[in-house]
């Protein structure tokens, strides 16, 4: 009973928050509604007994991803009202609904037709975090390490892309000035090498 | 009133549809990134629900890897977006025509 009440409450809240994110014309409203929706989604994970996933959802999404977006938005002009294309809104709604129905069919088809055997069945004698750790570090060790390498690559890419030429504004410079800057920097590195 | 797997799958689908509408509606690239985050989260709900109702940890594992992919996507995408904004002063999708043939 309480499970159902919690489900419907958080489902309503999440749908409202994400609708605000998609529909608003203010970037800051979109960001805050998005962060709220992320926290509400973690409630579903707690209801479903995936405690560790819920904690990770809060830490990674609202802690890291939304903070990153907030810092990134400092670079952009967020006070300006967003102008969106509205060529044919009805077509967009129809296409979105159609794609969603297709997704339901894709998800439901294997469940309805065949019996699925659990590869790693849920063991009620150990807690969720412990069981997750056992499965993750035995059966999924190689994907886990690959994900770690991928995150390292993404971190280095983010630092290189965003941190380069922080003291100069490439927006206010002409193309010739940028080319000149690149030429002088390569010259400097060549001189340093000699 | 018992909750079933279908409740969660329908919720996941609704959120996915909201994300799709966002992807098709938005012209600002930052807002487009928000819509993709909504798509990834909708899929995560479906994975966690199937994991619970089928009694299998595989769904939760996939949700973890999706979260890792989302985090790295944000890092790289936001870096590229900042470089693009520094160069052009705009992050509108319609003005990215430098690769037009």
mmCIF file of C-alpha atoms in Angstrom:
data_model
loop_
_atom_site.group_PDB
_atom_site.id
_atom_site.type_symbol
_atom_site.label_atom_id
_atom_site.label_comp_id
_atom_site.label_asym_id
_atom_site.label_seq_id
_atom_site.Cartn_x
_atom_site.Cartn_y
_atom_site.Cartn_z
ATOM 1 C CA UNK A 1 0.000 0.000 0.000
ATOM 2 C CA UNK A 2 2.659 2.504 1.049
ATOM 3 C CA UNK A 3 4.744 1.283 -1.842
ATOM 4 C CA UNK A 4 1.980 2.183 -4.280
ATOM 5 C CA UNK A 5 1.435 5.593 -2.664
ATOM 6 C CA UNK A 6 5.151 6.347 -2.865
ATOM 7 C CA UNK A 7 5.303 5.144 -6.453
ATOM 8 C CA UNK A 8 2.439 7.323 -7.642
ATOM 9 C CA UNK A 9 3.651 10.348 -5.674
ATOM 10 C CA UNK A 10 7.174 10.182 -7.054
ATOM 11 C CA UNK A 11 5.979 9.276 -10.542
ATOM 12 C CA UNK A 12 3.840 12.427 -10.629
ATOM 13 C CA UNK A 13 6.641 14.576 -9.262
ATOM 14 C CA UNK A 14 9.214 13.177 -11.701
ATOM 15 C CA UNK A 15 6.954 13.657 -14.711
ATOM 16 C CA UNK A 16 6.182 17.242 -13.671
ATOM 17 C CA UNK A 17 9.864 18.050 -13.132
ATOM 18 C CA UNK A 18 11.002 16.591 -16.431
ATOM 19 C CA UNK A 19 8.178 18.299 -18.291
ATOM 20 C CA UNK A 20 9.380 21.600 -16.837
ATOM 21 C CA UNK A 21 12.929 20.732 -17.940
ATOM 22 C CA UNK A 22 11.816 20.079 -21.485
ATOM 23 C CA UNK A 23 9.286 22.866 -21.866
ATOM 24 C CA UNK A 24 10.668 25.891 -20.025
ATOM 25 C CA UNK A 25 12.350 28.742 -21.832
ATOM 26 C CA UNK A 26 14.651 29.614 -18.923
ATOM 27 C CA UNK A 27 17.883 27.635 -18.724
ATOM 28 C CA UNK A 28 18.140 27.995 -14.934
ATOM 29 C CA UNK A 29 14.627 26.635 -14.380
ATOM 30 C CA UNK A 30 15.505 23.687 -16.588
ATOM 31 C CA UNK A 31 18.652 23.001 -14.556
ATOM 32 C CA UNK A 32 16.945 23.089 -11.161
ATOM 33 C CA UNK A 33 13.921 21.074 -12.305
ATOM 34 C CA UNK A 34 16.328 18.518 -13.761
ATOM 35 C CA UNK A 35 18.235 18.204 -10.464
ATOM 36 C CA UNK A 36 14.965 17.728 -8.573
ATOM 37 C CA UNK A 37 13.808 15.086 -11.044
ATOM 38 C CA UNK A 38 17.081 13.185 -10.625
ATOM 39 C CA UNK A 39 16.588 13.025 -6.842
ATOM 40 C CA UNK A 40 12.986 11.881 -7.269
ATOM 41 C CA UNK A 41 14.133 9.101 -9.594
ATOM 42 C CA UNK A 42 16.424 7.736 -6.878
ATOM 43 C CA UNK A 43 13.237 7.138 -4.830
ATOM 44 C CA UNK A 44 12.177 4.496 -7.365
ATOM 45 C CA UNK A 45 15.487 2.716 -6.905
ATOM 46 C CA UNK A 46 14.973 2.660 -3.145
ATOM 47 C CA UNK A 47 11.421 1.318 -3.589
ATOM 48 C CA UNK A 48 12.775 -1.399 -5.882
ATOM 49 C CA UNK A 49 15.341 -2.504 -3.316
ATOM 50 C CA UNK A 50 18.315 -1.259 -5.339
ATOM 51 C CA UNK A 51 19.715 0.812 -2.461
ATOM 52 C CA UNK A 52 23.225 1.157 -3.828
ATOM 53 C CA UNK A 53 21.941 2.291 -7.213
ATOM 54 C CA UNK A 54 19.791 4.924 -5.530
ATOM 55 C CA UNK A 55 22.737 6.291 -3.578
ATOM 56 C CA UNK A 56 24.870 6.333 -6.718
ATOM 57 C CA UNK A 57 22.081 8.126 -8.569
ATOM 58 C CA UNK A 58 22.046 10.927 -5.997
ATOM 59 C CA UNK A 59 25.831 11.186 -5.752
ATOM 60 C CA UNK A 60 26.668 10.996 -9.451
ATOM 61 C CA UNK A 61 23.736 12.809 -11.027
ATOM 62 C CA UNK A 62 22.850 15.539 -8.589
ATOM 63 C CA UNK A 63 26.330 15.740 -7.091
ATOM 64 C CA UNK A 64 28.581 15.503 -10.120
ATOM 65 C CA UNK A 65 26.609 15.884 -13.340
ATOM 66 C CA UNK A 66 24.361 18.743 -12.272
ATOM 67 C CA UNK A 67 27.280 20.545 -10.608
ATOM 68 C CA UNK A 68 29.208 20.175 -13.864
ATOM 69 C CA UNK A 69 26.267 21.625 -15.794
ATOM 70 C CA UNK A 70 26.003 24.476 -13.307
ATOM 71 C CA UNK A 71 29.697 25.294 -13.765
ATOM 72 C CA UNK A 72 29.387 24.930 -17.527
ATOM 73 C CA UNK A 73 26.476 27.343 -17.586
ATOM 74 C CA UNK A 74 28.693 30.036 -16.144
ATOM 75 C CA UNK A 75 30.377 30.140 -19.544
ATOM 76 C CA UNK A 76 27.124 30.643 -21.408
ATOM 77 C CA UNK A 77 24.669 33.493 -21.490
ATOM 78 C CA UNK A 78 21.888 31.889 -19.473
ATOM 79 C CA UNK A 79 19.862 34.984 -18.717
ATOM 80 C CA UNK A 80 18.752 35.239 -22.336
ATOM 81 C CA UNK A 81 15.413 33.568 -23.043
ATOM 82 C CA UNK A 82 15.874 30.513 -25.217
ATOM 83 C CA UNK A 83 14.435 30.679 -28.686
ATOM 84 C CA UNK A 84 13.290 27.284 -29.849
ATOM 85 C CA UNK A 85 12.167 26.091 -33.213
ATOM 86 C CA UNK A 86 8.475 25.365 -33.319
ATOM 87 C CA UNK A 87 7.919 24.424 -36.903
ATOM 88 C CA UNK A 88 5.281 21.728 -36.295
ATOM 89 C CA UNK A 89 4.599 20.913 -32.634
ATOM 90 C CA UNK A 90 1.891 18.351 -33.414
ATOM 91 C CA UNK A 91 4.293 16.316 -35.529
ATOM 92 C CA UNK A 92 6.783 16.323 -32.654
ATOM 93 C CA UNK A 93 4.174 15.008 -30.196
ATOM 94 C CA UNK A 94 3.024 12.299 -32.600
ATOM 95 C CA UNK A 95 6.581 11.173 -33.333
ATOM 96 C CA UNK A 96 7.482 11.117 -29.639
ATOM 97 C CA UNK A 97 4.421 9.055 -28.745
ATOM 98 C CA UNK A 98 5.036 6.634 -31.597
ATOM 99 C CA UNK A 99 8.655 6.113 -30.608
ATOM 100 C CA UNK A 100 7.603 5.557 -26.985
ATOM 101 C CA UNK A 101 5.071 2.873 -27.994
ATOM 102 C CA UNK A 102 7.781 1.162 -30.018
ATOM 103 C CA UNK A 103 10.058 1.171 -26.985
ATOM 104 C CA UNK A 104 7.327 -0.469 -24.879
ATOM 105 C CA UNK A 105 6.912 -3.190 -27.494
ATOM 106 C CA UNK A 106 10.668 -3.763 -27.623
ATOM 107 C CA UNK A 107 10.841 -4.116 -23.845
ATOM 108 C CA UNK A 108 7.717 -6.229 -23.451
ATOM 109 C CA UNK A 109 8.163 -8.637 -26.355
ATOM 110 C CA UNK A 110 10.860 -10.873 -24.822
ATOM 111 C CA UNK A 111 9.226 -10.841 -21.384
ATOM 112 C CA UNK A 112 5.836 -11.912 -22.680
ATOM 113 C CA UNK A 113 7.086 -14.589 -25.026
ATOM 114 C CA UNK A 114 9.819 -16.498 -23.201
ATOM 115 C CA UNK A 115 10.808 -17.476 -19.713
ATOM 116 C CA UNK A 116 13.977 -15.745 -18.630
ATOM 117 C CA UNK A 117 16.357 -17.430 -16.224
ATOM 118 C CA UNK A 118 18.256 -15.190 -13.846
ATOM 119 C CA UNK A 119 21.991 -15.201 -14.470
ATOM 120 C CA UNK A 120 22.853 -13.701 -11.096
ATOM 121 C CA UNK A 121 19.820 -14.315 -8.860
ATOM 122 C CA UNK A 122 19.099 -11.951 -5.990
ATOM 123 C CA UNK A 123 20.254 -13.447 -2.718
ATOM 124 C CA UNK A 124 18.127 -12.229 0.211
ATOM 125 C CA UNK A 125 20.687 -13.299 2.835
ATOM 126 C CA UNK A 126 23.138 -10.494 1.947
ATOM 127 C CA UNK A 127 22.485 -6.777 1.609
ATOM 128 C CA UNK A 128 22.136 -5.010 -1.693
ATOM 129 C CA UNK A 129 25.489 -3.206 -1.581
ATOM 130 C CA UNK A 130 27.353 -6.387 -0.643
ATOM 131 C CA UNK A 131 25.709 -8.420 -3.391
ATOM 132 C CA UNK A 132 26.358 -5.659 -5.934
ATOM 133 C CA UNK A 133 30.013 -5.665 -4.950
ATOM 134 C CA UNK A 134 30.286 -9.430 -5.301
ATOM 135 C CA UNK A 135 28.700 -9.471 -8.755
ATOM 136 C CA UNK A 136 30.489 -6.347 -9.972
ATOM 137 C CA UNK A 137 33.974 -7.472 -8.945
ATOM 138 C CA UNK A 138 33.646 -11.052 -10.164
ATOM 139 C CA UNK A 139 31.373 -11.314 -13.193
ATOM 140 C CA UNK A 140 31.607 -7.726 -14.418
ATOM 141 C CA UNK A 141 35.238 -6.981 -13.578
ATOM 142 C CA UNK A 142 36.422 -6.350 -17.143
ATOM 143 C CA UNK A 143 33.542 -3.973 -18.045
ATOM 144 C CA UNK A 144 34.132 -2.232 -14.720
ATOM 145 C CA UNK A 145 37.804 -1.634 -15.534
ATOM 146 C CA UNK A 146 36.899 -0.500 -19.047
ATOM 147 C CA UNK A 147 34.415 1.969 -17.555
ATOM 148 C CA UNK A 148 37.181 3.251 -15.278
ATOM 149 C CA UNK A 149 39.499 3.811 -18.274
ATOM 150 C CA UNK A 150 36.644 5.504 -20.143
ATOM 151 C CA UNK A 151 36.020 7.881 -17.240
ATOM 152 C CA UNK A 152 39.745 8.702 -17.100
ATOM 153 C CA UNK A 153 39.774 9.470 -20.837
ATOM 154 C CA UNK A 154 36.648 11.613 -20.456
ATOM 155 C CA UNK A 155 38.215 13.506 -17.543
ATOM 156 C CA UNK A 156 41.386 14.269 -19.499
ATOM 157 C CA UNK A 157 39.303 15.293 -22.530
ATOM 158 C CA UNK A 158 37.221 17.624 -20.381
ATOM 159 C CA UNK A 159 40.292 19.254 -18.854
ATOM 160 C CA UNK A 160 42.001 19.696 -22.220
ATOM 161 C CA UNK A 161 38.908 21.010 -24.009
ATOM 162 C CA UNK A 162 37.589 23.380 -21.360
ATOM 163 C CA UNK A 163 40.868 24.411 -19.718
ATOM 164 C CA UNK A 164 42.797 25.443 -22.821
ATOM 165 C CA UNK A 165 43.302 29.188 -23.358
ATOM 166 C CA UNK A 166 41.262 30.086 -20.290
ATOM 167 C CA UNK A 167 42.835 33.564 -20.213
ATOM 168 C CA UNK A 168 41.789 34.447 -23.762
ATOM 169 C CA UNK A 169 38.315 34.957 -25.168
ATOM 170 C CA UNK A 170 38.138 33.232 -28.517
ATOM 171 C CA UNK A 171 34.717 34.768 -29.112
ATOM 172 C CA UNK A 172 36.001 38.328 -29.282
ATOM 173 C CA UNK A 173 38.988 37.547 -31.516
ATOM 174 C CA UNK A 174 38.966 37.496 -35.284
ATOM 175 C CA UNK A 175 39.917 34.335 -37.159
ATOM 176 C CA UNK A 176 43.276 35.865 -38.141
ATOM 177 C CA UNK A 177 44.146 36.558 -34.515
ATOM 178 C CA UNK A 178 43.313 32.971 -33.562
ATOM 179 C CA UNK A 179 45.492 31.669 -36.398
ATOM 180 C CA UNK A 180 48.282 33.995 -35.295
ATOM 181 C CA UNK A 181 47.955 32.762 -31.711
ATOM 182 C CA UNK A 182 48.164 29.144 -32.831
ATOM 183 C CA UNK A 183 51.203 29.911 -34.995
ATOM 184 C CA UNK A 184 53.047 31.675 -32.182
ATOM 185 C CA UNK A 185 52.290 28.866 -29.712
ATOM 186 C CA UNK A 186 53.637 26.201 -32.084
ATOM 187 C CA UNK A 187 56.696 28.382 -32.722
ATOM 188 C CA UNK A 188 57.262 28.638 -28.995
ATOM 189 C CA UNK A 189 57.113 24.878 -28.527
ATOM 190 C CA UNK A 190 59.532 24.379 -31.419
ATOM 191 C CA UNK A 191 61.942 26.885 -29.918
ATOM 192 C CA UNK A 192 61.630 25.148 -26.607
ATOM 193 C CA UNK A 193 62.518 21.855 -28.249
ATOM 194 C CA UNK A 194 65.710 23.261 -29.834
ATOM 195 C CA UNK B 1 -3.361 -2.370 -5.352
ATOM 196 C CA UNK B 2 -0.173 -4.235 -6.077
ATOM 197 C CA UNK B 3 2.617 -2.654 -8.077
ATOM 198 C CA UNK B 4 3.734 -4.711 -11.035
ATOM 199 C CA UNK B 5 6.570 -4.522 -13.509
ATOM 200 C CA UNK B 6 4.241 -2.884 -16.020
ATOM 201 C CA UNK B 7 3.760 0.132 -13.747
ATOM 202 C CA UNK B 8 7.483 0.843 -13.856
ATOM 203 C CA UNK B 9 7.806 0.134 -17.562
ATOM 204 C CA UNK B 10 4.962 2.529 -18.338
ATOM 205 C CA UNK B 11 6.554 5.204 -16.157
ATOM 206 C CA UNK B 12 9.887 4.602 -17.881
ATOM 207 C CA UNK B 13 8.177 4.976 -21.243
ATOM 208 C CA UNK B 14 6.468 8.222 -20.259
ATOM 209 C CA UNK B 15 9.781 9.704 -19.137
ATOM 210 C CA UNK B 16 11.461 8.456 -22.303
ATOM 211 C CA UNK B 17 8.734 10.141 -24.382
ATOM 212 C CA UNK B 18 9.285 13.407 -22.486
ATOM 213 C CA UNK B 19 12.994 13.151 -23.259
ATOM 214 C CA UNK B 20 12.321 12.449 -26.930
ATOM 215 C CA UNK B 21 10.018 15.456 -27.167
ATOM 216 C CA UNK B 22 12.811 17.501 -25.607
ATOM 217 C CA UNK B 23 15.360 16.218 -28.120
ATOM 218 C CA UNK B 24 13.083 17.100 -31.019
ATOM 219 C CA UNK B 25 11.994 20.448 -29.600
ATOM 220 C CA UNK B 26 15.221 22.007 -28.427
ATOM 221 C CA UNK B 27 17.577 24.078 -30.517
ATOM 222 C CA UNK B 28 19.914 25.120 -27.713
ATOM 223 C CA UNK B 29 22.609 22.453 -27.332
ATOM 224 C CA UNK B 30 22.738 22.654 -23.527
ATOM 225 C CA UNK B 31 19.004 21.966 -23.340
ATOM 226 C CA UNK B 32 19.550 19.088 -25.765
ATOM 227 C CA UNK B 33 22.023 17.580 -23.284
ATOM 228 C CA UNK B 34 19.385 17.838 -20.544
ATOM 229 C CA UNK B 35 16.953 15.914 -22.736
ATOM 230 C CA UNK B 36 19.514 13.138 -23.294
ATOM 231 C CA UNK B 37 20.021 12.880 -19.532
ATOM 232 C CA UNK B 38 16.267 12.355 -19.170
ATOM 233 C CA UNK B 39 16.415 9.573 -21.775
ATOM 234 C CA UNK B 40 19.218 7.790 -19.916
ATOM 235 C CA UNK B 41 17.410 8.082 -16.578
ATOM 236 C CA UNK B 42 14.174 6.688 -18.025
ATOM 237 C CA UNK B 43 16.061 3.635 -19.246
ATOM 238 C CA UNK B 44 17.698 3.232 -15.831
ATOM 239 C CA UNK B 45 14.280 2.991 -14.152
ATOM 240 C CA UNK B 46 13.308 0.225 -16.549
ATOM 241 C CA UNK B 47 16.520 -1.689 -15.851
ATOM 242 C CA UNK B 48 16.132 -1.428 -12.067
ATOM 243 C CA UNK B 49 12.481 -2.525 -12.234
ATOM 244 C CA UNK B 50 13.263 -5.573 -14.383
ATOM 245 C CA UNK B 51 16.139 -6.411 -12.052
ATOM 246 C CA UNK B 52 13.773 -6.373 -9.075
ATOM 247 C CA UNK B 53 10.858 -8.255 -10.591
ATOM 248 C CA UNK B 54 13.007 -10.882 -12.334
ATOM 249 C CA UNK B 55 15.259 -11.378 -9.310
ATOM 250 C CA UNK B 56 18.465 -10.743 -11.257
ATOM 251 C CA UNK B 57 21.351 -8.360 -10.591
ATOM 252 C CA UNK B 58 22.181 -7.898 -14.274
ATOM 253 C CA UNK B 59 19.739 -5.009 -14.687
ATOM 254 C CA UNK B 60 21.330 -3.047 -11.857
ATOM 255 C CA UNK B 61 24.777 -3.672 -13.344
ATOM 256 C CA UNK B 62 23.667 -2.222 -16.655
ATOM 257 C CA UNK B 63 22.224 0.772 -14.834
ATOM 258 C CA UNK B 64 25.632 1.380 -13.226
ATOM 259 C CA UNK B 65 27.398 1.300 -16.557
ATOM 260 C CA UNK B 66 24.803 3.644 -18.049
ATOM 261 C CA UNK B 67 25.467 6.109 -15.211
ATOM 262 C CA UNK B 68 29.212 5.904 -15.924
ATOM 263 C CA UNK B 69 28.596 6.532 -19.632
ATOM 264 C CA UNK B 70 26.330 9.490 -18.834
ATOM 265 C CA UNK B 71 28.994 11.029 -16.600
ATOM 266 C CA UNK B 72 31.717 10.777 -19.253
ATOM 267 C CA UNK B 73 29.330 12.023 -21.938
ATOM 268 C CA UNK B 74 28.655 15.151 -19.900
ATOM 269 C CA UNK B 75 32.379 15.785 -19.328
ATOM 270 C CA UNK B 76 33.356 15.513 -22.996
ATOM 271 C CA UNK B 77 30.209 17.145 -24.361
ATOM 272 C CA UNK B 78 30.391 20.139 -22.061
ATOM 273 C CA UNK B 79 34.083 20.611 -22.903
ATOM 274 C CA UNK B 80 33.307 20.631 -26.622
ATOM 275 C CA UNK B 81 30.388 22.992 -26.006
ATOM 276 C CA UNK B 82 32.604 25.465 -24.129
ATOM 277 C CA UNK B 83 35.162 25.443 -26.954
ATOM 278 C CA UNK B 84 32.401 25.989 -29.511
ATOM 279 C CA UNK B 85 30.914 28.841 -27.469
ATOM 280 C CA UNK B 86 34.328 30.488 -27.154
ATOM 281 C CA UNK B 87 34.786 30.333 -30.902
ATOM 282 C CA UNK B 88 31.329 31.441 -32.086
ATOM 283 C CA UNK B 89 29.466 32.905 -29.118
ATOM 284 C CA UNK B 90 26.420 30.744 -29.835
ATOM 285 C CA UNK B 91 25.345 27.219 -28.949
ATOM 286 C CA UNK B 92 22.405 26.950 -31.310
ATOM 287 C CA UNK B 93 22.105 23.775 -33.316
ATOM 288 C CA UNK B 94 20.940 25.546 -36.482
ATOM 289 C CA UNK B 95 24.096 27.605 -36.726
ATOM 290 C CA UNK B 96 26.448 24.604 -36.720
ATOM 291 C CA UNK B 97 26.777 24.601 -40.470
ATOM 292 C CA UNK B 98 30.557 24.596 -40.793
ATOM 293 C CA UNK B 99 30.519 21.046 -42.189
ATOM 294 C CA UNK B 100 27.916 21.846 -44.828
ATOM 295 C CA UNK B 101 28.993 20.429 -48.174
#
